[in-house]
Coordinates of N, CA and C in Angstrom, one line a residue:
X1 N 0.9 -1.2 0.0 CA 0.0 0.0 0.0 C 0.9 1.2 0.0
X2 N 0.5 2.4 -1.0 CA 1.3 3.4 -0.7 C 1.4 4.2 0.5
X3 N 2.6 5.1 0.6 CA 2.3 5.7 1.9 C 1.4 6.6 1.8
X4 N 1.0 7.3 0.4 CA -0.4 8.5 0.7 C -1.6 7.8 1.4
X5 N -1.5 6.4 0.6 CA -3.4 6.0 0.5 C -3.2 5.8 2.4
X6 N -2.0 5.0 2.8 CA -1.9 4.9 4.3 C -2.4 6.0 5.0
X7 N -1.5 7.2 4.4 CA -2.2 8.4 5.2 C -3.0 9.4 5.6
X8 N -3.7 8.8 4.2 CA -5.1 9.4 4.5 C -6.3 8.7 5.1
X9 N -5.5 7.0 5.2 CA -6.5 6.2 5.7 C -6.2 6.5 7.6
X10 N -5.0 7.0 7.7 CA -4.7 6.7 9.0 C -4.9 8.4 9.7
X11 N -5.0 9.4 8.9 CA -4.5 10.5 9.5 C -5.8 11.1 10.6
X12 N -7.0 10.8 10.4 CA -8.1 11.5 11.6 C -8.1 10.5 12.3
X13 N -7.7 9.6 12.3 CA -8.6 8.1 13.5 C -7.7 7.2 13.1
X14 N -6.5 6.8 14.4 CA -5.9 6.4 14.6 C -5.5 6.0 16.0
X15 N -5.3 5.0 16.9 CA -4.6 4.7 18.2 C -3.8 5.3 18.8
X16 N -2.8 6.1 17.8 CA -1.8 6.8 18.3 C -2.4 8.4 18.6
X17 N -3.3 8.9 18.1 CA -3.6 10.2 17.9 C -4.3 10.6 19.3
X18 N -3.4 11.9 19.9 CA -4.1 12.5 21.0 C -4.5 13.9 20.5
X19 N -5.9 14.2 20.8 CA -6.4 15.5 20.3 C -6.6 16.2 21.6
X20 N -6.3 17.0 22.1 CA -6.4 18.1 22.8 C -6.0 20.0 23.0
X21 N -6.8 20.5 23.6 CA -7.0 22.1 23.0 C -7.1 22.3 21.3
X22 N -7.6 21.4 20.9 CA -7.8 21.8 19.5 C -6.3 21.3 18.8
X23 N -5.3 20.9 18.9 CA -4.0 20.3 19.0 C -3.7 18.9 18.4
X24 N -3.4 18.6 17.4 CA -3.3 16.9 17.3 C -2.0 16.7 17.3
X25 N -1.7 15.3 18.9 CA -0.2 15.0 18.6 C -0.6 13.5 18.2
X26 N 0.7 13.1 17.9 CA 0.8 11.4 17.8 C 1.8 10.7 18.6
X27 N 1.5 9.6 19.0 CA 2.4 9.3 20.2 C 3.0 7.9 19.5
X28 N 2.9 7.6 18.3 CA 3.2 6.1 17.3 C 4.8 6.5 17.7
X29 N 5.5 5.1 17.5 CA 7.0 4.5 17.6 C 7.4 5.2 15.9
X30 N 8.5 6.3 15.9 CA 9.3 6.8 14.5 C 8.7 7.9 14.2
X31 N 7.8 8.7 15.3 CA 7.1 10.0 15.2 C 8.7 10.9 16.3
X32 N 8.9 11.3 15.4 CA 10.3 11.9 16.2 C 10.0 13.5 16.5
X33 N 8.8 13.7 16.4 CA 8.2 15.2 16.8 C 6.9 15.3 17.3
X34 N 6.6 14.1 17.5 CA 5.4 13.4 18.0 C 4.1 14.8 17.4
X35 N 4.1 15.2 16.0 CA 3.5 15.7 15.1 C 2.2 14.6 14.5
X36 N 1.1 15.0 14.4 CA 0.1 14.4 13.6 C 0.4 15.4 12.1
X37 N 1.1 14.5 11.5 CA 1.3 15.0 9.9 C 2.2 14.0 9.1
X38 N 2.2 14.4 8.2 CA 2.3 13.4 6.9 C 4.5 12.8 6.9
X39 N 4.9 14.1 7.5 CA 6.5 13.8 7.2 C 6.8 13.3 8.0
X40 N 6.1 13.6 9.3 CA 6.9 12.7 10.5 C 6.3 11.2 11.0
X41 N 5.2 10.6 10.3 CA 4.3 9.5 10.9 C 5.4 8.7 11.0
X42 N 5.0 7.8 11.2 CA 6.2 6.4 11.9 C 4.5 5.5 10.9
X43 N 3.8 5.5 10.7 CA 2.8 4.6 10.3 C 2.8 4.6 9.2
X44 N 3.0 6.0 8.0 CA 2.6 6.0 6.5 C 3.8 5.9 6.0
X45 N 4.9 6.3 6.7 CA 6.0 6.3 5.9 C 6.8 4.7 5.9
X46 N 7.2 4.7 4.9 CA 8.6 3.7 4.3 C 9.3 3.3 5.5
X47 N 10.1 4.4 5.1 CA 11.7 5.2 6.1 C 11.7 6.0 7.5
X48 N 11.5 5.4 8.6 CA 11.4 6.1 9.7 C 12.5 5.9 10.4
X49 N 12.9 6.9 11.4 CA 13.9 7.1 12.6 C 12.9 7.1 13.6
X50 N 13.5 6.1 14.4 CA 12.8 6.2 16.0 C 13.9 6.5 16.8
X51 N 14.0 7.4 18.3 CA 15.0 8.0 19.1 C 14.4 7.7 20.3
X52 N 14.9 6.7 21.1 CA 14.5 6.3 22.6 C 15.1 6.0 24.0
X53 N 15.0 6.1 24.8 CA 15.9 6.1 25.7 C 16.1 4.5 25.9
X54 N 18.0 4.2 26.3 CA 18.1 2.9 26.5 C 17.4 2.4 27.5
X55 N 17.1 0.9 28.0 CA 16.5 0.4 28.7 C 17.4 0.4 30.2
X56 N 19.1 0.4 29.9 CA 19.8 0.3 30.8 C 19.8 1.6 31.7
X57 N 19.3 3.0 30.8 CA 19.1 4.0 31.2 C 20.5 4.9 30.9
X58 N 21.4 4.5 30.1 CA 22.7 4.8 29.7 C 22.3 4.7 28.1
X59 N 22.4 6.0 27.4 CA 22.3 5.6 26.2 C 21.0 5.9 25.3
X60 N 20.9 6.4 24.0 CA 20.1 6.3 23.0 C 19.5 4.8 22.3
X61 N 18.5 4.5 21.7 CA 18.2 3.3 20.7 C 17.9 3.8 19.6
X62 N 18.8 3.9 18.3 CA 18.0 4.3 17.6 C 17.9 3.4 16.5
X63 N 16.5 3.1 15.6 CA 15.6 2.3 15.1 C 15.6 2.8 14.0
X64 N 15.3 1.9 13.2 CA 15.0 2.3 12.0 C 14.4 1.2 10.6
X65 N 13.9 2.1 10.3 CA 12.5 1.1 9.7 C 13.4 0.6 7.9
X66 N 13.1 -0.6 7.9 CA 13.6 -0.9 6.8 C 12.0 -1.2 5.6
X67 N 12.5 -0.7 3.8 CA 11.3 -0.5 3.5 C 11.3 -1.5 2.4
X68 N 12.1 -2.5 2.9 CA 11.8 -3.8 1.7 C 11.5 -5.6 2.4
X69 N 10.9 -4.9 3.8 CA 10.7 -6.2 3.9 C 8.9 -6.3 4.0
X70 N 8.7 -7.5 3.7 CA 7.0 -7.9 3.4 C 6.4 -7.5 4.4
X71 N 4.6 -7.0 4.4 CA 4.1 -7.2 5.4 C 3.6 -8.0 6.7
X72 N 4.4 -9.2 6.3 CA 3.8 -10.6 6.9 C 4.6 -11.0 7.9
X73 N 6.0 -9.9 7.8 CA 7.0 -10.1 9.0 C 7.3 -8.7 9.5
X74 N 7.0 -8.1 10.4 CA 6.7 -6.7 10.7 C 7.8 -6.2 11.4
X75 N 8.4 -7.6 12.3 CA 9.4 -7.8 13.4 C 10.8 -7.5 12.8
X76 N 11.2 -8.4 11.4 CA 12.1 -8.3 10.9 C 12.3 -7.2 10.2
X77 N 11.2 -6.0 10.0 CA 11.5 -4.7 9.3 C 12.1 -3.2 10.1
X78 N 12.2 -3.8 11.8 CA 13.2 -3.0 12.3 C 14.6 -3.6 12.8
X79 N 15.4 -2.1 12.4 CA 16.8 -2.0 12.9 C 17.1 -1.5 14.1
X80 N 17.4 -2.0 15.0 CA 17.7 -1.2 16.5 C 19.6 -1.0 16.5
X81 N 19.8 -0.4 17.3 CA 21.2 -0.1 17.7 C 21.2 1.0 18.7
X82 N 22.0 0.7 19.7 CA 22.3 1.4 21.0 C 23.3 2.0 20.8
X83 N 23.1 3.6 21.4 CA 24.6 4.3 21.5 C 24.8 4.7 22.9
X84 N 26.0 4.5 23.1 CA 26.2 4.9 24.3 C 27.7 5.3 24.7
X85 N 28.2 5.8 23.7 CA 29.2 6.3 23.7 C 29.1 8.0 24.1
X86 N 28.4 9.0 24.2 CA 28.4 10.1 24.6 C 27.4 10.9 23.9
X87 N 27.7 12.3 24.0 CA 26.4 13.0 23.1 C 27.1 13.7 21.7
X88 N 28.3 13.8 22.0 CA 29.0 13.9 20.4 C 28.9 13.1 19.5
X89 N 29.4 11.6 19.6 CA 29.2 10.7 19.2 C 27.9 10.2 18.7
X90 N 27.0 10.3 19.9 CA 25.8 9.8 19.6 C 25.0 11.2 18.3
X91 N 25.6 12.1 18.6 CA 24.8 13.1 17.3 C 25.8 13.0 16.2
X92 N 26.6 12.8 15.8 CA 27.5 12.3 15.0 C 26.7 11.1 14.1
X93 N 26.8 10.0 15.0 CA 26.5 8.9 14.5 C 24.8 8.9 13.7
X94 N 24.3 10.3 14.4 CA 22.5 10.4 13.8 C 22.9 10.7 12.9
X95 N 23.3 12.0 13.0 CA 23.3 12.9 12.1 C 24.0 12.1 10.4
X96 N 25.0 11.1 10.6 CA 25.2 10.4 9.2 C 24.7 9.8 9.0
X97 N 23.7 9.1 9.6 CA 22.6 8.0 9.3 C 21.6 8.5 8.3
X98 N 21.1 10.0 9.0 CA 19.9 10.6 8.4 C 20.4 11.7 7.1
X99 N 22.1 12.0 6.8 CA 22.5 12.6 5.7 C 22.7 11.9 5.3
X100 N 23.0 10.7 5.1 CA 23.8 9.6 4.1 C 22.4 9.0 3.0
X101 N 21.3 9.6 2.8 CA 20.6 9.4 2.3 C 18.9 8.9 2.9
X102 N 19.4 8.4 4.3 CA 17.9 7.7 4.3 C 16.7 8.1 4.9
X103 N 17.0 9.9 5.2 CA 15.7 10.2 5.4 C 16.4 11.7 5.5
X104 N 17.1 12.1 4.9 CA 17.7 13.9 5.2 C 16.7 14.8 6.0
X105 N 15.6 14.7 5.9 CA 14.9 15.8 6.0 C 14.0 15.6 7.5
X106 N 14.4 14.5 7.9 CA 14.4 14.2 9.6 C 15.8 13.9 10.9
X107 N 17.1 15.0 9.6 CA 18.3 15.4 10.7 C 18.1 16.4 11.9
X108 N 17.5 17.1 11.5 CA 17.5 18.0 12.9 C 16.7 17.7 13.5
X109 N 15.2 16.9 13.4 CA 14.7 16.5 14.3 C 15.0 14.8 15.3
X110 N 16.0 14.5 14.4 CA 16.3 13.2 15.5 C 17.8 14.0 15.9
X111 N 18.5 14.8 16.0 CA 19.5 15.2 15.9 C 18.6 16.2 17.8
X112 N 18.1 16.8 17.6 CA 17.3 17.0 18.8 C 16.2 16.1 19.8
X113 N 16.1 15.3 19.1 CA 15.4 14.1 20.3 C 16.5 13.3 20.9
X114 N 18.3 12.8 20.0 CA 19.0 13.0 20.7 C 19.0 13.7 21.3
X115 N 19.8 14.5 21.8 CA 20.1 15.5 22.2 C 18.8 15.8 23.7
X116 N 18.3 15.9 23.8 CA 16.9 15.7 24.8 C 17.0 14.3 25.5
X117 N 17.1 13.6 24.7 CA 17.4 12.2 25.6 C 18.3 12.0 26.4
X118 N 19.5 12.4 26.2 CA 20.8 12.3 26.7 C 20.7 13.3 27.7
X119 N 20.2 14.4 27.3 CA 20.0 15.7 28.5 C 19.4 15.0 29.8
X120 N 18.2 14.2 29.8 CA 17.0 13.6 30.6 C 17.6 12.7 31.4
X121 N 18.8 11.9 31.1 CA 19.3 11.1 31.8 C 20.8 11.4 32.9
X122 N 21.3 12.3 32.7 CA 22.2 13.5 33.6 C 21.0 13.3 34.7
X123 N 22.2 13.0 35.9 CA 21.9 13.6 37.1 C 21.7 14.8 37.6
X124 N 20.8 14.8 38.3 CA 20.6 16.2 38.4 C 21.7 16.9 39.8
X125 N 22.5 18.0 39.5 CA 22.8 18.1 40.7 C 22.7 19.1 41.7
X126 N 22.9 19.0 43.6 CA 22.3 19.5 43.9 C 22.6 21.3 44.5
X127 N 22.0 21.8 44.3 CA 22.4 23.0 44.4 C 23.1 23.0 45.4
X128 N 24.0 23.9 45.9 CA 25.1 24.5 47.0 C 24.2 25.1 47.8
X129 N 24.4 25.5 48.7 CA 23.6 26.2 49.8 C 24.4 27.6 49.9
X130 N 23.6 28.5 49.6 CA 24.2 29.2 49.9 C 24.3 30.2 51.2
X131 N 26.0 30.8 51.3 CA 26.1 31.8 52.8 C 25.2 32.7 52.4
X132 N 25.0 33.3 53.8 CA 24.5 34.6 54.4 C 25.2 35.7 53.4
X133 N 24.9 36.9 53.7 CA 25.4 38.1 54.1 C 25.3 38.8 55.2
X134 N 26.6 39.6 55.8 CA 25.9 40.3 56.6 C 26.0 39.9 58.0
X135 N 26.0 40.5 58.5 CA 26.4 40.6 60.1 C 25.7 39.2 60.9
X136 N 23.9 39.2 61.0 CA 23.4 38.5 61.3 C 23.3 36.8 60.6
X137 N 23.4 37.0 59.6 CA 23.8 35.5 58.8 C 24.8 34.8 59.8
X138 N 26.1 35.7 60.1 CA 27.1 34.9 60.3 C 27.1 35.3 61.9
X139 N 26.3 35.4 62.4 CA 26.1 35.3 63.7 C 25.8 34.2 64.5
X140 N 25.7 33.0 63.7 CA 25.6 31.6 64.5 C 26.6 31.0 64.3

């Protein structure tokens, strides 16, 4: 099936679609802007990028849909791979995936869901306490 006729079958009434304040997002696996629209679906398209946090909690997964396998094996049409070498690397390594031909025009947006992921997993740390000023501060 092509990806239009998919997306017009799929684009008002679908599982993934949350409509609120007048707002449509989509919450589907390869929605890397979690956008209800035609460039970013993870459903109509071929060629998707998925960007997720690892399970170990160290690390990116990033997925990717391959667009020559049959629909009778759904399992074998994703690619997964973990990065967990840093956030250079790991935007590095997006960033040629999605220039090297196989979806250009979803680099900056997986190039920022890295980027967000990696941020989310940093500890947080805890503020310093800070001194007084002033005479009565340092009165105890």
């Amino acid at each position: 099936m092509s990806a239009d006729l998919t997306w017009l079958l799929v684009k008002k009434n679908n599982s993934f679609l949350v409509k609120r304040n007048g707002v449509q997002f989509s919450s589907e696996a390869g929605n890397l802007l979690n956008k209800n629209s035609f460039k970013y679906s993870g459903i109509a398209n071929k060629k998707t990028i998925d960007i997720s946090a690892a399970s170990s909690g160290r690390g990116v997964v990033v997925s990717t849909k391959k667009s020559n396998v049959p629909a009778f094996k759904p399992s074998k049409g994703i690619h997964k791979v973990t990065l967990s070498k840093g956030v250079r690397k790991s935007a590095r390594s997006v960033a040629g995936l999605a220039r090297s031909g196989y979806r250009a025009d979803l680099r900056q947006a997986a190039l920022a869901r890295v980027a967000a992921v990696l941020k989310s997993q940093k500890p947080v740390k805890a503020a310093p306490k800070k001194a007084g000023k002033g005479i009565r501060a340092n009165k105890n």
